[in-house]
Coordinates of N, CA, C and O in Angstrom, one line a residue:
L1 N 0.9 -1.1 0.0 CA 0.1 0.1 0.0 C 0.9 1.2 0.0 O 1.9 1.3 0.7
Y2 N 0.4 2.2 -0.7 CA 1.1 3.6 -0.7 C 0.2 4.7 0.0 O -0.8 4.9 -0.8
F3 N 0.8 5.4 0.8 CA -0.1 6.4 1.5 C 0.7 7.6 1.3 O 1.6 7.8 1.9
G4 N 0.4 8.5 0.3 CA 1.1 9.7 0.1 C 0.4 10.5 -1.1 O -0.4 10.0 -1.7
P5 N 0.9 11.4 -1.4 CA 0.4 12.4 -2.4 C 0.5 11.7 -3.7 O 1.6 11.0 -4.0
P6 N -0.2 12.0 -4.7 CA 0.1 11.4 -6.2 C 1.3 12.1 -6.8 O 1.5 13.1 -6.5
P7 N 2.1 11.4 -7.7 CA 3.3 11.9 -8.2 C 2.8 13.0 -9.3 O 1.7 12.9 -9.9
A8 N 3.6 14.0 -9.4 CA 3.5 15.0 -10.4 C 3.9 14.6 -11.7 O 5.1 13.9 -11.9
P9 N 2.9 14.7 -12.6 CA 3.4 14.2 -14.1 C 4.5 15.0 -14.6 O 5.3 14.2 -15.5
N10 N 4.9 16.0 -14.4 CA 6.1 16.7 -15.1 C 7.4 16.5 -14.2 O 8.4 16.8 -14.8
K11 N 7.3 15.8 -13.2 CA 8.5 15.7 -12.4 C 9.2 14.4 -12.5 O 10.2 14.1 -11.9
S12 N 8.5 13.4 -13.2 CA 9.1 12.1 -13.3 C 9.1 11.6 -14.8 O 8.4 12.1 -15.5
N13 N 10.0 10.6 -15.0 CA 9.9 10.0 -16.3 C 8.9 8.9 -16.4 O 9.0 8.2 -15.4
P14 N 7.9 9.1 -17.2 CA 6.7 8.1 -17.2 C 7.2 6.8 -17.6 O 8.1 6.5 -18.3
Y15 N 6.4 5.7 -17.1 CA 6.6 4.3 -17.6 C 5.7 4.2 -18.7 O 4.5 4.6 -18.8
I16 N 6.3 3.6 -19.9 CA 5.5 3.6 -21.1 C 4.8 2.4 -21.5 O 5.7 1.3 -21.5
F17 N 3.6 2.3 -21.7 CA 3.0 1.4 -22.3 C 2.7 1.7 -23.8 O 2.0 2.5 -24.1
K18 N 3.4 0.8 -24.7 CA 3.3 1.3 -26.1 C 2.8 0.3 -26.9 O 2.9 -1.1 -26.8
Y19 N 1.9 0.6 -27.8 CA 1.1 -0.3 -28.8 C 1.4 0.0 -30.3 O 1.6 1.3 -30.5
I20 N 1.9 -0.8 -30.9 CA 2.2 -0.5 -32.4 C 1.2 -1.2 -33.2 O 1.3 -2.5 -33.3
P21 N 0.4 -0.7 -34.1 CA -0.6 -1.4 -34.8 C 0.1 -2.0 -35.9 O 1.3 -1.7 -36.4
A22 N -0.7 -3.1 -36.6 CA -0.2 -3.9 -37.6 C -0.1 -3.0 -38.9 O -1.0 -2.1 -39.2
A23 N 1.0 -3.1 -39.6 CA 0.9 -2.4 -40.9 C 1.4 -3.3 -42.0 O 2.6 -4.0 -42.0
G24 N 0.7 -3.5 -42.9 CA 1.0 -4.5 -44.0 C 0.9 -5.9 -43.6 O 0.1 -6.4 -43.1
T25 N 2.2 -6.5 -43.7 CA 2.2 -8.0 -43.3 C 2.7 -8.1 -41.9 O 2.9 -9.1 -41.4
Q26 N 3.1 -7.1 -41.2 CA 3.5 -7.0 -39.8 C 2.4 -7.4 -38.9 O 1.2 -7.1 -39.2
T27 N 2.8 -7.7 -37.7 CA 1.8 -8.1 -36.7 C 1.7 -7.1 -35.7 O 2.6 -6.3 -35.5
I28 N 0.7 -7.0 -34.9 CA 0.6 -6.1 -33.7 C 1.6 -6.4 -32.8 O 2.0 -7.4 -32.5
Q29 N 2.3 -5.2 -32.2 CA 3.4 -5.2 -31.3 C 3.0 -4.4 -30.1 O 2.3 -3.3 -30.2
A30 N 3.2 -4.9 -28.9 CA 3.1 -4.1 -27.7 C 4.0 -4.6 -26.6 O 4.3 -5.8 -26.6
N31 N 4.3 -3.7 -25.5 CA 5.1 -4.1 -24.5 C 4.2 -4.7 -23.4 O 4.5 -4.7 -22.2
F32 N 3.0 -5.0 -23.6 CA 2.1 -5.4 -22.7 C 1.1 -6.5 -23.2 O 1.2 -6.7 -24.4
L33 N 0.6 -7.5 -22.4 CA -0.1 -8.6 -22.8 C -1.6 -8.2 -22.9 O -2.3 -8.8 -24.2
S34 N -2.3 -7.4 -22.3 CA -3.6 -7.1 -22.4 C -4.0 -5.6 -21.9 O -3.2 -5.1 -21.0
L35 N -4.9 -4.9 -22.6 CA -5.2 -3.5 -22.1 C -6.7 -3.5 -22.2 O -7.4 -3.8 -23.2
K36 N -7.3 -3.0 -21.1 CA -8.7 -2.6 -21.1 C -8.9 -1.4 -20.7 O -8.4 -0.7 -19.6
C37 N -9.8 -0.5 -21.4 CA -10.1 0.9 -21.1 C -11.5 1.1 -20.7 O -12.4 0.7 -21.5
N38 N -11.6 1.8 -19.5 CA -13.0 2.0 -19.1 C -13.3 3.5 -18.8 O -12.3 4.2 -18.5
R39 N -14.4 3.8 -19.1 CA -14.8 5.3 -18.9 C -15.9 5.4 -18.2 O -17.1 4.7 -18.3
A40 N -15.9 6.2 -17.1 CA -17.2 6.5 -16.3 C -18.0 7.7 -16.9 O -17.6 8.9 -16.9
L41 N -19.0 7.4 -17.5 CA -19.8 8.4 -18.3 C -20.4 9.4 -17.5 O -20.7 10.4 -18.0
T42 N -20.7 9.0 -16.2 CA -21.2 9.9 -15.3 C -20.3 11.1 -15.1 O -20.8 12.3 -15.2
I43 N -19.2 10.8 -14.9 CA -17.9 11.7 -14.6 C -17.6 12.4 -15.9 O -17.0 13.4 -15.9
A44 N -17.7 11.7 -17.1 CA -17.3 12.4 -18.3 C -18.2 13.5 -18.8 O -17.9 14.4 -19.6
R45 N -19.4 13.6 -18.1 CA -20.2 14.9 -18.3 C -19.6 16.0 -17.7 O -18.7 16.0 -17.0
D46 N -20.4 17.1 -17.7 CA -20.0 18.4 -17.0 C -20.1 18.0 -15.5 O -21.1 17.5 -15.2
V47 N -19.2 18.5 -14.8 CA -19.1 18.2 -13.4 C -19.1 19.6 -12.7 O -18.1 20.4 -12.9
K48 N -19.9 19.8 -11.6 CA -19.8 21.1 -11.0 C -19.7 20.8 -9.4 O -20.7 20.0 -8.9
V49 N -18.8 21.2 -8.7 CA -18.5 21.0 -7.2 C -18.8 22.2 -6.6 O -18.4 23.3 -7.0
I50 N -19.9 22.2 -5.7 CA -20.3 23.5 -4.9 C -19.8 23.2 -3.4 O -20.4 22.1 -2.9
V51 N -19.1 24.1 -2.8 CA -18.8 24.1 -1.4 C -19.5 25.2 -0.7 O -19.3 26.4 -1.1
Q52 N -20.4 25.0 0.3 CA -21.1 26.0 1.0 C -20.5 25.9 2.6 O -20.2 24.9 3.0
S53 N -20.5 27.1 3.0 CA -19.9 27.3 4.4 C -20.5 28.3 5.0 O -20.9 29.3 4.4
W54 N -20.7 28.3 6.4 CA -21.2 29.3 7.1 C -20.2 29.6 8.2 O -19.9 28.8 8.9
N55 N -19.7 30.7 8.1 CA -18.7 31.3 9.1 C -19.3 31.8 10.1 O -19.9 32.8 10.3
Y56 N -19.3 31.0 11.4 CA -20.0 31.5 12.6 C -19.3 32.8 13.1 O -20.2 33.6 13.5
W57 N -18.1 32.9 12.9 CA -17.4 34.2 13.6 C -17.8 35.4 12.9 O -17.8 36.5 13.3
T58 N -18.0 35.4 11.5 CA -18.0 36.6 10.7 C -19.8 36.7 10.4 O -20.0 37.7 10.0
G59 N -20.4 35.6 10.6 CA -21.9 35.6 10.3 C -22.3 35.6 8.8 O -23.3 36.1 8.4
T60 N -21.4 35.0 8.1 CA -21.4 35.1 6.5 C -21.5 33.7 5.9 O -21.1 32.8 6.3
K61 N -22.4 33.7 4.9 CA -22.6 32.3 4.0 C -21.6 32.4 2.9 O -21.5 33.6 2.2
I62 N -21.0 31.4 2.7 CA -19.9 31.3 1.7 C -20.2 30.3 0.6 O -20.5 29.2 1.2
T63 N -20.3 30.6 -0.6 CA -20.4 29.7 -1.6 C -19.4 29.7 -2.7 O -19.4 30.8 -3.5
K64 N -18.8 28.6 -3.0 CA -17.6 28.5 -3.9 C -17.9 27.4 -4.8 O -18.3 26.3 -4.5
T65 N -17.5 27.4 -6.1 CA -17.8 26.6 -7.1 C -16.6 26.2 -8.0 O -15.8 27.1 -8.3
A66 N -16.4 25.0 -8.4 CA -15.1 24.4 -9.3 C -16.1 23.7 -10.3 O -17.0 23.0 -9.9
H67 N -15.7 23.9 -11.5 CA -16.3 23.4 -12.6 C -15.4 22.6 -13.7 O -14.5 23.3 -14.1
A68 N -15.8 21.4 -14.2 CA -15.0 20.8 -15.1 C -15.9 20.6 -16.3 O -16.9 19.9 -16.1
Q69 N -15.6 21.0 -17.4 CA -16.4 20.9 -18.6 C -16.1 19.7 -19.4 O -14.9 19.7 -19.9
G70 N -17.0 18.8 -19.6 CA -16.8 17.7 -20.3 C -16.6 18.0 -21.9 O -17.0 19.0 -22.4
R71 N -15.9 17.1 -22.6 CA -15.6 17.2 -24.0 C -16.9 17.0 -24.8 O -17.4 16.0 -24.7
G72 N -17.2 17.9 -25.7 CA -18.1 17.5 -26.7 C -19.5 17.5 -26.2 O -20.4 17.0 -26.8
R73 N -19.9 18.3 -25.1 CA -21.3 18.4 -24.7 C -21.9 19.6 -25.1 O -21.2 20.5 -25.0
S74 N -23.2 19.6 -25.2 CA -23.8 20.9 -25.4 C -23.8 21.7 -24.2 O -24.0 21.2 -23.2
K75 N -23.8 23.0 -24.4 CA -23.7 23.9 -23.4 C -25.1 24.6 -23.2 O -25.3 25.6 -23.8
G76 N -26.0 24.2 -22.4 CA -27.2 24.7 -22.3 C -27.4 25.5 -21.0 O -26.5 25.5 -20.0
A77 N -28.2 26.5 -21.0 CA -28.4 27.4 -20.0 C -29.0 26.7 -18.8 O -28.8 27.4 -17.7
N78 N -29.6 25.6 -19.0 CA -30.2 24.9 -17.8 C -29.5 23.9 -17.2 O -30.0 23.3 -16.1
N79 N -28.3 23.9 -17.5 CA -27.3 22.9 -16.7 C -27.8 21.5 -16.9 O -27.4 20.6 -16.3
A80 N -28.4 21.1 -18.1 CA -28.8 19.7 -18.2 C -27.7 19.0 -18.8 O -26.8 19.3 -19.3
G81 N -27.6 17.8 -18.1 CA -26.5 16.9 -18.0 C -25.2 17.2 -17.2 O -24.5 16.6 -17.0
T82 N -25.4 18.2 -16.4 CA -24.4 18.5 -15.4 C -24.4 17.8 -14.2 O -25.6 17.6 -13.7
Q83 N -23.4 17.0 -13.8 CA -23.4 16.4 -12.5 C -23.0 17.1 -11.5 O -21.9 17.7 -11.3
F84 N -23.8 17.5 -10.4 CA -23.5 18.3 -9.4 C -23.0 17.6 -8.1 O -23.7 16.6 -7.7
Y85 N -22.1 18.1 -7.3 CA -21.8 17.6 -6.0 C -21.7 18.7 -5.0 O -21.0 19.8 -5.4
T86 N -22.5 18.7 -4.1 CA -22.6 19.8 -3.1 C -22.1 19.4 -1.8 O -22.4 18.3 -1.3
Y87 N -21.3 20.1 -1.1 CA -20.6 19.8 0.3 C -20.9 20.9 1.0 O -20.7 22.2 0.7
I88 N -21.2 20.8 2.2 CA -21.4 21.8 3.2 C -20.3 21.4 4.4 O -20.5 20.5 5.1
I89 N -19.4 22.4 4.4 CA -18.4 22.3 5.4 C -18.2 23.5 6.2 O -18.2 24.7 5.7
P90 N -18.4 23.5 7.5 CA -18.4 24.8 8.4 C -17.1 25.7 8.4 O -16.2 24.9 8.4
N91 N -17.3 26.8 8.7 CA -16.3 27.7 9.0 C -15.0 27.7 8.2 O -14.0 27.8 8.6
L92 N -15.2 28.0 6.9 CA -14.3 28.1 5.9 C -14.2 29.5 5.5 O -15.3 30.3 5.4
T93 N -13.0 30.0 5.3 CA -12.8 31.4 4.6 C -13.1 31.3 3.2 O -13.0 30.0 2.6
P94 N -13.4 32.2 2.5 CA -13.6 32.1 0.9 C -12.4 31.5 0.2 O -12.7 30.7 -0.6
E95 N -11.1 31.8 0.5 CA -10.1 31.0 -0.1 C -10.1 29.6 0.3 O -9.7 28.8 -0.7
K96 N -10.3 29.3 1.4 CA -10.4 27.8 1.7 C -11.4 27.1 1.3 O -11.3 26.0 0.8
A97 N -12.6 27.6 1.1 CA -13.8 27.1 0.4 C -13.4 26.9 -1.1 O -13.7 25.8 -1.6
Q98 N -12.8 27.8 -1.8 CA -12.5 27.6 -3.1 C -11.3 26.6 -3.3 O -11.5 25.7 -4.2
S99 N -10.4 26.6 -2.5 CA -9.4 25.4 -2.5 C -10.1 24.2 -2.2 O -9.6 23.1 -3.0
R100 N -10.9 24.1 -1.4 CA -11.6 22.7 -1.1 C -12.5 22.3 -2.4 O -12.4 21.1 -2.7
A101 N -13.1 23.0 -3.0 CA -13.9 22.9 -4.1 C -13.0 22.5 -5.2 O -13.3 21.3 -5.9
N102 N -11.9 23.0 -5.6 CA -10.9 22.6 -6.4 C -10.4 21.2 -6.2 O -10.3 20.4 -7.1
K103 N -10.1 20.8 -4.9 CA -9.4 19.6 -4.6 C -10.5 18.5 -4.8 O -10.3 17.4 -5.3
L104 N -11.7 18.7 -4.3 CA -12.7 17.9 -4.5 C -13.2 17.5 -5.9 O -13.3 16.4 -6.3
L105 N -13.0 18.5 -6.8 CA -13.2 18.4 -8.3 C -12.2 17.4 -8.7 O -12.6 16.6 -9.6
E106 N -11.1 17.7 -8.4 CA -9.9 16.9 -8.9 C -10.0 15.4 -8.5 O -9.8 14.5 -9.2
L107 N -10.5 15.3 -7.3 CA -10.7 13.7 -6.8 C -11.8 13.1 -7.4 O -11.7 12.0 -7.8
I108 N -12.9 13.7 -7.8 CA -14.0 13.2 -8.5 C -13.7 12.8 -9.9 O -13.9 11.8 -10.4
T109 N -13.1 13.8 -10.8 CA -13.0 13.8 -12.1 C -11.8 12.8 -12.4 O -11.6 12.4 -13.6
I110 N -10.6 12.6 -11.5 CA -9.6 11.9 -11.9 C -10.2 10.2 -12.3 O -9.2 9.5 -12.9
R111 N -11.2 9.9 -11.8 CA -11.6 8.5 -12.0 C -12.4 8.4 -13.3 O -13.0 7.4 -13.6
E112 N -12.4 9.4 -14.3 CA -13.2 9.4 -15.4 C -12.5 8.3 -16.5 O -13.4 7.5 -16.9
R113 N -11.3 8.2 -16.6 CA -10.6 7.1 -17.5 C -10.0 6.2 -16.8 O -9.0 6.6 -15.9
I114 N -10.2 5.0 -16.7 CA -9.5 3.9 -16.0 C -8.8 2.8 -17.0 O -9.6 2.5 -18.0
I115 N -7.5 2.5 -17.0 CA -6.9 1.5 -17.7 C -6.6 0.5 -16.8 O -6.1 0.6 -15.7
D116 N -6.7 -0.9 -17.4 CA -6.2 -2.1 -16.7 C -5.2 -2.7 -17.8 O -5.7 -3.1 -18.8
V117 N -4.1 -3.0 -17.2 CA -3.0 -3.5 -18.2 C -2.4 -4.7 -17.6 O -2.1 -4.7 -16.4
E118 N -2.2 -5.7 -18.4 CA -1.4 -6.9 -17.9 C -0.2 -6.9 -18.6 O -0.3 -6.9 -19.9
A119 N 1.0 -7.2 -18.0 CA 2.3 -6.9 -18.6 C 3.4 -7.8 -17.9 O 3.1 -8.3 -16.7
P120 N 4.4 -8.2 -18.6 CA 5.4 -8.8 -18.0 C 5.9 -8.1 -16.6 O 5.8 -6.7 -16.6
G121 N 6.3 -8.7 -15.5 CA 6.5 -8.0 -14.2 C 7.9 -7.1 -14.4 O 8.7 -7.4 -15.4
D122 N 7.9 -5.9 -13.9 CA 8.8 -5.0 -13.9 C 9.0 -4.3 -12.7 O 8.0 -3.6 -12.3
T123 N 9.9 -4.2 -11.8 CA 10.2 -3.5 -10.6 C 10.3 -1.9 -10.9 O 10.1 -1.1 -10.0
A124 N 10.5 -1.6 -12.1 CA 10.6 -0.1 -12.4 C 9.3 0.7 -12.2 O 9.3 1.7 -12.0
L125 N 8.2 0.0 -12.4 CA 6.8 0.6 -12.2 C 6.4 0.5 -10.7 O 6.4 -0.6 -10.1
T126 N 6.3 1.7 -10.0 CA 5.8 1.8 -8.6 C 4.5 2.8 -8.6 O 4.4 3.3 -9.7
P127 N 4.0 2.8 -7.4 CA 3.0 3.6 -7.3 C 3.1 5.3 -7.5 O 2.3 6.0 -8.0
Q128 N 4.4 5.4 -7.3 CA 4.9 6.9 -7.5 C 5.2 7.2 -9.0 O 5.6 8.3 -9.4
T129 N 5.3 6.3 -10.0 CA 5.6 6.4 -11.4 C 4.3 6.7 -12.2 O 3.3 6.1 -12.1
I130 N 4.5 7.8 -12.9 CA 3.4 8.1 -13.9 C 3.4 7.2 -15.1 O 4.6 6.7 -15.5
I131 N 2.3 6.7 -15.6 CA 2.2 5.9 -16.7 C 1.8 6.6 -18.0 O 0.7 7.4 -17.9
Q132 N 2.5 6.4 -19.1 CA 2.0 6.9 -20.4 C 1.7 5.9 -21.2 O 2.4 4.9 -21.4
L133 N 0.3 6.1 -21.9 CA -0.1 5.0 -22.7 C 0.1 5.8 -24.2 O -0.2 6.9 -24.5
E134 N 0.7 5.0 -25.0 CA 1.0 5.3 -26.6 C 0.7 4.5 -27.6 O 0.6 3.3 -27.4
G135 N 0.3 5.0 -28.8 CA 0.2 4.2 -30.0 C -1.1 3.8 -30.2 O -1.5 3.3 -31.3
T136 N -2.1 4.1 -29.4 CA -3.4 3.5 -29.8 C -4.1 4.7 -30.9 O -5.1 4.2 -31.5
G137 N -3.6 5.9 -30.9 CA -4.1 6.6 -31.9 C -5.6 7.3 -31.5 O -6.5 7.8 -32.4
T138 N -5.9 7.1 -30.1 CA -7.1 7.7 -29.6 C -6.9 8.7 -28.5 O -5.6 8.9 -28.1
D139 N -8.1 9.0 -27.9 CA -7.8 10.0 -26.6 C -7.3 9.2 -25.6 O -6.9 9.9 -24.6
W140 N -7.3 8.0 -25.6 CA -6.7 7.3 -24.5 C -5.1 7.3 -24.3 O -4.5 7.0 -23.3
D141 N -4.4 7.9 -25.4 CA -3.0 8.0 -25.4 C -2.7 9.4 -24.4 O -2.9 10.5 -25.0
Q142 N -2.6 9.1 -23.2 CA -2.3 10.2 -22.4 C -1.6 9.6 -21.1 O -1.2 8.6 -21.1
Q143 N -1.4 10.5 -20.1 CA -0.6 9.9 -18.8 C -1.7 9.6 -17.8 O -2.9 10.1 -17.9
Y144 N -1.4 8.6 -17.0 CA -2.2 8.0 -16.0 C -1.4 7.8 -14.6 O -0.2 7.6 -14.7
F145 N -2.3 7.8 -13.6 CA -1.8 7.7 -12.1 C -2.0 6.2 -11.9 O -3.1 5.9 -11.8
P146 N -1.1 5.4 -11.4 CA -1.3 4.2 -10.8 C -2.2 4.2 -9.7 O -2.0 5.0 -8.7
D147 N -3.2 3.3 -9.7 CA -4.0 3.2 -8.6 C -3.7 1.8 -7.7 O -3.8 1.6 -6.8
R148 N -3.3 0.7 -8.7 CA -3.1 -0.6 -8.1 C -2.1 -1.3 -9.0 O -2.2 -1.2 -10.1
I149 N -1.0 -2.0 -8.4 CA -0.1 -2.6 -9.2 C 0.0 -4.1 -8.3 O 0.3 -4.2 -7.1
T150 N -0.3 -5.1 -9.1 CA -0.2 -6.4 -8.5 C 0.8 -7.3 -9.1 O 0.6 -7.5 -10.3
H151 N 1.8 -7.8 -8.5 CA 2.7 -8.7 -9.1 C 2.3 -10.3 -8.8 O 1.9 -10.5 -7.7
T152 N 2.3 -11.1 -9.8 CA 2.0 -12.4 -9.6 C 3.1 -13.3 -10.3 O 3.6 -13.2 -11.5
I153 N 3.6 -14.3 -9.5 CA 4.6 -15.3 -10.1 C 3.9 -16.6 -10.0 O 3.6 -17.1 -9.0
D154 N 3.8 -17.2 -11.3 CA 3.1 -18.6 -11.4 C 3.8 -19.4 -12.6 O 4.8 -18.9 -12.9
I155 N 3.1 -20.3 -12.9 CA 3.7 -21.3 -14.0 C 3.7 -20.4 -15.3 O 4.6 -20.7 -16.1
Q156 N 3.0 -19.3 -15.5 CA 3.2 -18.5 -16.6 C 4.3 -17.6 -16.6 O 4.7 -16.9 -17.6
G157 N 4.9 -17.4 -15.4 CA 6.1 -16.4 -15.2 C 5.6 -15.4 -14.4 O 4.8 -15.5 -13.5
W158 N 6.4 -14.2 -14.4 CA 6.1 -13.1 -13.6 C 5.4 -12.2 -14.4 O 5.9 -11.5 -15.3
L159 N 4.2 -11.7 -14.0 CA 3.4 -10.8 -14.6 C 2.9 -9.9 -13.5 O 3.0 -9.9 -12.3
M160 N 2.5 -8.6 -14.1 CA 1.9 -7.6 -13.2 C 0.7 -7.1 -13.7 O 0.5 -7.0 -15.0
S161 N -0.5 -6.8 -13.0 CA -1.6 -6.3 -13.4 C -1.6 -4.8 -12.8 O -1.3 -4.5 -11.5
V162 N -1.7 -3.8 -13.8 CA -1.7 -2.5 -13.3 C -3.2 -1.9 -13.7 O -3.7 -2.0 -14.7
R163 N -3.6 -1.1 -12.6 CA -4.7 -0.2 -12.7 C -4.5 1.2 -12.6 O -3.8 1.5 -11.6
A164 N -4.8 2.0 -13.6 CA -4.3 3.4 -13.6 C -5.7 4.3 -13.8 O -6.3 3.9 -14.6
K165 N -5.6 5.6 -13.4 CA -6.7 6.4 -13.6 C -6.4 8.0 -14.0 O -5.2 8.4 -13.8
N166 N -7.2 8.6 -14.7 CA -6.9 10.1 -15.0 C -8.2 10.5 -15.6 O -9.1 9.7 -16.0
H167 N -8.3 11.9 -15.8 CA -9.5 12.3 -16.4 C -9.1 12.8 -18.0 O -7.9 12.7 -18.3
S168 N -10.1 12.8 -18.7 CA -9.7 13.1 -20.1 C -9.0 14.4 -20.2 O -9.2 15.4 -19.7
T169 N -8.0 14.4 -21.1 CA -7.2 15.7 -21.3 C -8.0 16.7 -22.2 O -7.7 17.8 -22.2
A170 N -9.2 16.2 -22.6 CA -10.0 17.1 -23.5 C -10.9 17.9 -22.6 O -11.6 18.8 -23.0
S171 N -11.0 17.6 -21.2 CA -11.8 18.3 -20.2 C -11.5 19.5 -20.0 O -10.0 19.7 -19.8
T172 N -12.2 20.4 -19.7 CA -11.6 21.9 -19.3 C -12.0 22.1 -17.9 O -13.3 22.1 -17.6
I173 N -11.1 22.5 -16.9 CA -11.5 22.7 -15.6 C -11.3 24.2 -15.3 O -10.3 25.0 -15.5
T174 N -12.5 24.8 -14.8 CA -12.5 26.2 -14.5 C -12.9 26.6 -13.1 O -13.4 25.7 -12.3

């Protein structure tokens, strides 16, 4: 188990899972055995986090919002299709309320895209290592944060199962 902050994408060399599609008479090549891509459609929609607070000492109500705009969705004035998350947290300053809204939005939207990869075992991949998926030619080619790494040694050899997550790079956070 790893208890700590997630690694920063720009501060480490990513671990690359690369897929090379077949061209002509060549076969498909990859440095992994299997890849499954999952997307949480609820989180892929527009997401709005609202933090409300009542500051007892100043007698004021504070409402701060963080918004992630999903890719390719219509923007209606009625917020149709927007997923709302409302939190009531007492005694926050306006700055702390906005900071909390931003952090909660990040925690919710990072689970939008999840990849499950099975590959030959490698000790270079740790929970602190960023994963880069390359070669699919889709929106799935991006960086991911490891969520779970399981190593197995059996009759097939040494294998690792990796689960990683991130939000779509096409989403806009405001």
